[in-house]
PDB file of C-alpha atoms in Angstrom:
ATOM      1  CA  UNK E   1      19.422 -76.217 -73.142  1.00 78.00           C
ATOM      2  CA  UNK E   2      15.999 -74.529 -71.809  1.00 85.00           C
ATOM      3  CA  UNK E   3      14.104 -73.218 -74.819  1.00 85.00           C
ATOM      4  CA  UNK E   4      13.763 -69.263 -74.182  1.00 86.00           C
ATOM      5  CA  UNK E   5      10.427 -69.448 -75.007  1.00 88.00           C
ATOM      6  CA  UNK E   6       8.925 -71.975 -72.818  1.00 90.00           C
ATOM      7  CA  UNK E   7       6.804 -70.186 -70.862  1.00 88.00           C
ATOM      8  CA  UNK E   8       5.204 -70.826 -67.298  1.00 93.00           C
ATOM      9  CA  UNK E   9       6.127 -74.078 -65.882  1.00 94.00           C
ATOM     10  CA  UNK E  10       3.981 -76.184 -63.347  1.00 95.00           C
ATOM     11  CA  UNK E  11       6.126 -78.661 -63.086  1.00 94.00           C
ATOM     12  CA  UNK E  12       9.369 -80.955 -65.016  1.00 93.00           C
ATOM     13  CA  UNK E  13      10.733 -84.015 -65.358  1.00 93.00           C
ATOM     14  CA  UNK E  14      14.318 -85.375 -66.796  1.00 90.00           C
ATOM     15  CA  UNK E  15      15.264 -88.515 -68.452  1.00 86.00           C
ATOM     16  CA  UNK E  16      18.728 -89.149 -69.920  1.00 82.00           C
ATOM     17  CA  UNK E  17      19.616 -86.147 -72.074  1.00 81.00           C
ATOM     18  CA  UNK E  18      15.820 -84.829 -72.290  1.00 86.00           C
ATOM     19  CA  UNK E  19      13.694 -82.869 -70.145  1.00 89.00           C
ATOM     20  CA  UNK E  20       9.768 -82.382 -70.559  1.00 91.00           C
ATOM     21  CA  UNK E  21       7.852 -79.533 -68.659  1.00 93.00           C
ATOM     22  CA  UNK E  22       3.920 -79.436 -68.054  1.00 95.00           C
ATOM     23  CA  UNK E  23       2.902 -75.677 -68.754  1.00 94.00           C
ATOM     24  CA  UNK E  24       0.439 -73.985 -67.831  1.00 90.00           C
ATOM     25  CA  UNK E  25      -2.840 -75.233 -68.809  1.00 90.00           C
ATOM     26  CA  UNK E  26      -1.436 -78.824 -69.176  1.00 94.00           C
ATOM     27  CA  UNK E  27       0.388 -78.282 -72.266  1.00 92.00           C
ATOM     28  CA  UNK E  28       3.315 -80.452 -72.361  1.00 90.00           C
ATOM     29  CA  UNK E  29       7.124 -79.283 -73.907  1.00 89.00           C
ATOM     30  CA  UNK E  30      10.052 -81.614 -74.470  1.00 87.00           C
ATOM     31  CA  UNK E  31      13.560 -80.691 -75.436  1.00 86.00           C
ATOM     32  CA  UNK E  32      16.693 -82.013 -75.908  1.00 83.00           C
ATOM     33  CA  UNK E  33      17.698 -86.041 -77.862  1.00 72.00           C
ATOM     34  CA  UNK E  34      20.945 -87.465 -78.428  1.00 62.00           C
ATOM     35  CA  UNK E  35      24.075 -84.770 -79.458  1.00 64.00           C
ATOM     36  CA  UNK E  36      23.693 -84.125 -83.137  1.00 62.00           C
ATOM     37  CA  UNK E  37      20.260 -85.870 -83.337  1.00 60.00           C
ATOM     38  CA  UNK E  38      18.071 -83.941 -81.298  1.00 60.00           C
ATOM     39  CA  UNK E  39      14.840 -83.117 -84.251  1.00 61.00           C
ATOM     40  CA  UNK E  40      15.070 -87.159 -84.600  1.00 59.00           C
ATOM     41  CA  UNK E  41      14.114 -87.598 -80.324  1.00 65.00           C
ATOM     42  CA  UNK E  42      10.828 -88.291 -80.106  1.00 65.00           C
ATOM     43  CA  UNK E  43       8.403 -85.856 -79.145  1.00 73.00           C
ATOM     44  CA  UNK E  44       4.926 -86.128 -77.149  1.00 80.00           C
ATOM     45  CA  UNK E  45       1.643 -86.873 -79.135  1.00 79.00           C
ATOM     46  CA  UNK E  46       0.364 -83.426 -80.287  1.00 82.00           C
ATOM     47  CA  UNK E  47      -1.557 -81.578 -78.696  1.00 87.00           C
ATOM     48  CA  UNK E  48      -1.751 -83.784 -75.193  1.00 88.00           C
ATOM     49  CA  UNK E  49      -3.085 -81.591 -72.513  1.00 94.00           C
ATOM     50  CA  UNK E  50      -1.312 -83.693 -69.085  1.00 94.00           C
ATOM     51  CA  UNK E  51      -1.809 -83.407 -65.405  1.00 95.00           C
ATOM     52  CA  UNK E  52       1.218 -85.769 -64.650  1.00 96.00           C
ATOM     53  CA  UNK E  53       4.634 -87.091 -66.226  1.00 94.00           C
ATOM     54  CA  UNK E  54       7.692 -89.030 -65.280  1.00 94.00           C
ATOM     55  CA  UNK E  55      11.081 -89.607 -67.376  1.00 91.00           C
ATOM     56  CA  UNK E  56      13.489 -92.361 -67.186  1.00 88.00           C
ATOM     57  CA  UNK E  57      16.724 -92.933 -69.143  1.00 84.00           C
ATOM     58  CA  UNK E  58      15.506 -92.290 -72.555  1.00 81.00           C
ATOM     59  CA  UNK E  59      11.327 -92.004 -72.621  1.00 86.00           C
ATOM     60  CA  UNK E  60       8.749 -90.370 -71.177  1.00 89.00           C
ATOM     61  CA  UNK E  61       5.520 -91.315 -69.780  1.00 91.00           C
ATOM     62  CA  UNK E  62       2.477 -88.887 -69.338  1.00 92.00           C
ATOM     63  CA  UNK E  63      -0.741 -89.152 -67.495  1.00 93.00           C
ATOM     64  CA  UNK E  64      -3.911 -87.594 -69.293  1.00 92.00           C
ATOM     65  CA  UNK E  65      -7.605 -88.046 -68.563  1.00 92.00           C
ATOM     66  CA  UNK E  66      -6.393 -91.422 -66.386  1.00 91.00           C
ATOM     67  CA  UNK E  67      -4.714 -92.727 -69.875  1.00 89.00           C
ATOM     68  CA  UNK E  68      -1.025 -93.215 -70.102  1.00 89.00           C
ATOM     69  CA  UNK E  69       0.880 -92.249 -73.116  1.00 87.00           C
ATOM     70  CA  UNK E  70       5.028 -93.478 -73.418  1.00 86.00           C
ATOM     71  CA  UNK E  71       7.167 -92.419 -75.806  1.00 83.00           C
ATOM     72  CA  UNK E  72      10.969 -92.401 -76.686  1.00 79.00           C
ATOM     73  CA  UNK E  73      13.500 -95.421 -76.757  1.00 72.00           C
ATOM     74  CA  UNK E  74      11.790 -98.641 -75.688  1.00 62.00           C
ATOM     75  CA  UNK E  75      11.395 -99.998 -72.241  1.00 58.00           C
ATOM     76  CA  UNK E  76      13.274-102.951 -72.103  1.00 54.00           C
ATOM     77  CA  UNK E  77      10.938-106.010 -71.827  1.00 51.00           C
ATOM     78  CA  UNK E  78       7.745-104.040 -72.241  1.00 53.00           C
ATOM     79  CA  UNK E  79       5.076-104.594 -74.726  1.00 48.00           C
ATOM     80  CA  UNK E  80       5.770-101.419 -76.463  1.00 43.00           C
ATOM     81  CA  UNK E  81       6.389-102.497 -80.090  1.00 41.00           C
ATOM     82  CA  UNK E  82       8.345 -99.661 -81.731  1.00 41.00           C
ATOM     83  CA  UNK E  83      11.347 -97.522 -80.381  1.00 41.00           C
ATOM     84  CA  UNK E  84      11.805 -94.289 -80.392  1.00 39.00           C
ATOM     85  CA  UNK E  85       7.951 -93.164 -81.687  1.00 41.00           C
ATOM     86  CA  UNK E  86       5.022 -91.710 -80.155  1.00 43.00           C
ATOM     87  CA  UNK E  87       3.455 -94.942 -78.006  1.00 48.00           C
ATOM     88  CA  UNK E  88       0.093 -95.340 -76.358  1.00 49.00           C
ATOM     89  CA  UNK E  89       0.207 -98.433 -73.939  1.00 65.00           C
ATOM     90  CA  UNK E  90      -2.513-101.546 -73.620  1.00 55.00           C
ATOM     91  CA  UNK E  91      -5.878-100.473 -72.517  1.00 57.00           C
ATOM     92  CA  UNK E  92      -5.743-102.708 -69.475  1.00 72.00           C
ATOM     93  CA  UNK E  93      -4.176 -99.777 -67.742  1.00 79.00           C
ATOM     94  CA  UNK E  94      -7.065 -97.456 -67.704  1.00 72.00           C
ATOM     95  CA  UNK E  95      -7.724 -95.174 -65.350  1.00 91.00           C
ATOM     96  CA  UNK E  96      -4.794 -94.330 -63.708  1.00 93.00           C
ATOM     97  CA  UNK E  97      -3.906 -92.443 -60.570  1.00 95.00           C
ATOM     98  CA  UNK E  98      -0.276 -91.654 -60.580  1.00 96.00           C
ATOM     99  CA  UNK E  99       2.935 -93.109 -62.721  1.00 95.00           C
ATOM    100  CA  UNK E 100       6.159 -93.385 -60.939  1.00 95.00           C
ATOM    101  CA  UNK E 101       9.525 -94.319 -63.312  1.00 93.00           C
ATOM    102  CA  UNK E 102      13.027 -95.488 -62.921  1.00 91.00           C
ATOM    103  CA  UNK E 103      15.995 -95.459 -65.344  1.00 88.00           C
ATOM    104  CA  UNK E 104      14.429 -98.296 -66.838  1.00 86.00           C
ATOM    105  CA  UNK E 105      10.910 -99.142 -65.405  1.00 89.00           C
ATOM    106  CA  UNK E 106       7.286 -97.282 -64.875  1.00 91.00           C
ATOM    107  CA  UNK E 107       4.525 -98.114 -62.356  1.00 93.00           C
ATOM    108  CA  UNK E 108       1.343 -96.937 -62.427  1.00 94.00           C
ATOM    109  CA  UNK E 109      -1.435 -97.018 -59.203  1.00 95.00           C
ATOM    110  CA  UNK E 110      -4.310 -96.923 -61.080  1.00 94.00           C
ATOM    111  CA  UNK E 111      -7.757 -95.836 -59.306  1.00 92.00           C
ATOM    112  CA  UNK E 112      -8.926 -98.973 -58.290  1.00 89.00           C
ATOM    113  CA  UNK E 113      -5.409 -98.882 -55.893  1.00 88.00           C
ATOM    114  CA  UNK E 114      -3.661-101.795 -57.176  1.00 91.00           C
ATOM    115  CA  UNK E 115      -0.130-101.271 -59.046  1.00 93.00           C
ATOM    116  CA  UNK E 116       0.969-101.995 -62.666  1.00 91.00           C
ATOM    117  CA  UNK E 117       4.711-102.067 -63.670  1.00 90.00           C
ATOM    118  CA  UNK E 118       6.770-102.514 -66.901  1.00 86.00           C
ATOM    119  CA  UNK E 119       9.628-102.213 -68.411  1.00 83.00           C
ATOM    120  CA  UNK E 120      13.533-103.961 -67.359  1.00 84.00           C
ATOM    121  CA  UNK E 121      12.488-105.434 -64.012  1.00 85.00           C
ATOM    122  CA  UNK E 122      16.064-106.721 -63.102  1.00 79.00           C
ATOM    123  CA  UNK E 123      15.708-107.218 -59.891  1.00 84.00           C
ATOM    124  CA  UNK E 124      12.278-108.969 -59.910  1.00 89.00           C
ATOM    125  CA  UNK E 125      10.014-106.761 -58.231  1.00 92.00           C
ATOM    126  CA  UNK E 126       7.329-105.558 -60.517  1.00 91.00           C
ATOM    127  CA  UNK E 127       5.293-108.698 -59.416  1.00 92.00           C
ATOM    128  CA  UNK E 128       6.345-108.164 -55.486  1.00 93.00           C
ATOM    129  CA  UNK E 129       5.238-104.303 -56.402  1.00 94.00           C
ATOM    130  CA  UNK E 130       1.473-105.362 -57.856  1.00 92.00           C
ATOM    131  CA  UNK E 131       0.586-107.466 -55.073  1.00 94.00           C
ATOM    132  CA  UNK E 132       0.589-104.491 -52.186  1.00 94.00           C
ATOM    133  CA  UNK E 133      -2.563-102.643 -51.320  1.00 92.00           C
ATOM    134  CA  UNK E 134      -3.229 -99.094 -49.944  1.00 94.00           C
ATOM    135  CA  UNK E 135      -0.176 -97.503 -51.620  1.00 95.00           C
ATOM    136  CA  UNK E 136      -0.501 -93.562 -52.034  1.00 95.00           C
ATOM    137  CA  UNK E 137       3.501 -93.153 -53.596  1.00 95.00           C
ATOM    138  CA  UNK E 138       6.421 -95.349 -55.025  1.00 96.00           C
ATOM    139  CA  UNK E 139      10.380 -94.068 -55.343  1.00 94.00           C
ATOM    140  CA  UNK E 140      11.657 -96.444 -57.375  1.00 93.00           C
ATOM    141  CA  UNK E 141      15.838 -97.016 -57.832  1.00 90.00           C
ATOM    142  CA  UNK E 142      17.745 -99.185 -60.394  1.00 85.00           C
ATOM    143  CA  UNK E 143      17.268-102.354 -58.202  1.00 89.00           C
ATOM    144  CA  UNK E 144      15.233-101.518 -55.094  1.00 92.00           C
ATOM    145  CA  UNK E 145      11.850 -99.145 -54.575  1.00 94.00           C
ATOM    146  CA  UNK E 146       9.869 -97.768 -51.240  1.00 93.00           C
ATOM    147  CA  UNK E 147       6.185 -97.277 -51.094  1.00 94.00           C
ATOM    148  CA  UNK E 148       4.342 -95.111 -48.862  1.00 93.00           C
ATOM    149  CA  UNK E 149       1.444 -96.319 -47.841  1.00 93.00           C
ATOM    150  CA  UNK E 150      -1.886 -94.193 -47.426  1.00 92.00           C
ATOM    151  CA  UNK E 151      -1.656 -94.648 -43.744  1.00 92.00           C
ATOM    152  CA  UNK E 152       2.140 -93.164 -43.782  1.00 91.00           C
ATOM    153  CA  UNK E 153       4.118 -95.853 -43.482  1.00 90.00           C
ATOM    154  CA  UNK E 154       7.094 -96.930 -45.334  1.00 90.00           C
ATOM    155  CA  UNK E 155       7.930 -99.987 -46.493  1.00 90.00           C
ATOM    156  CA  UNK E 156      11.037-100.473 -48.932  1.00 91.00           C
ATOM    157  CA  UNK E 157      11.918-103.866 -50.952  1.00 91.00           C
ATOM    158  CA  UNK E 158      14.471-104.923 -53.385  1.00 90.00           C
ATOM    159  CA  UNK E 159      18.350-104.982 -54.021  1.00 88.00           C
ATOM    160  CA  UNK E 160      19.810-104.192 -50.340  1.00 86.00           C
ATOM    161  CA  UNK E 161      23.663-104.018 -51.263  1.00 86.00           C
ATOM    162  CA  UNK E 162      24.062-100.397 -49.649  1.00 83.00           C
ATOM    163  CA  UNK E 163      21.248-100.778 -46.820  1.00 83.00           C
ATOM    164  CA  UNK E 164      19.309 -98.673 -49.240  1.00 85.00           C
ATOM    165  CA  UNK E 165      15.742-100.417 -48.171  1.00 85.00           C
ATOM    166  CA  UNK E 166      16.433-100.409 -44.299  1.00 83.00           C
ATOM    167  CA  UNK E 167      14.060 -97.777 -43.197  1.00 76.00           C
ATOM    168  CA  UNK E 168      14.681 -96.246 -40.197  1.00 74.00           C
ATOM    169  CA  UNK E 169      12.432 -97.023 -37.345  1.00 70.00           C
ATOM    170  CA  UNK E 170      11.594 -93.382 -36.935  1.00 64.00           C
ATOM    171  CA  UNK E 171      10.372 -93.794 -40.162  1.00 63.00           C
ATOM    172  CA  UNK E 172       8.710 -96.917 -40.456  1.00 62.00           C
ATOM    173  CA  UNK E 173       4.850 -96.065 -38.682  1.00 58.00           C
ATOM    174  CA  UNK E 174       3.143 -92.676 -39.145  1.00 55.00           C
ATOM    175  CA  UNK E 175       4.167 -89.367 -37.186  1.00 46.00           C
TER     176      UNK E 175
END
């Protein structure tokens, strides 16, 4: 249930059984959790002011002053040490411009233009995404991803069982 005292919200994200909102001024507020254990679900670091956040299955990551902070359940195959606690990622992610998430994965678009991904990597996409240059946005599915270049071109890669990476011709090049 949305907290009744939430106040004005600038943006929000939802994961599995939890949600977070960025309030005016960059304050972050999260709620939800596992039924009967809501008070045990990890909360974001106190006094963290954020510009952006993304949520996955049972985690949220936020961008604060170009640094990434993640909390919640341990991302599979990541270097996050402890499950269900507030965690900080390695310094080699800095500085970060944008974050993107899927169910068990997160990618960061660095200010230098490179991409860094971590998490489950079930379809082996991380290495392919990290080779791309000139990316402005990433949309991630469970086993596929699409990127939007700074020039407006969409490219998709990964599993294609349902045609999800077949970009229609009209979307392949900038309008």
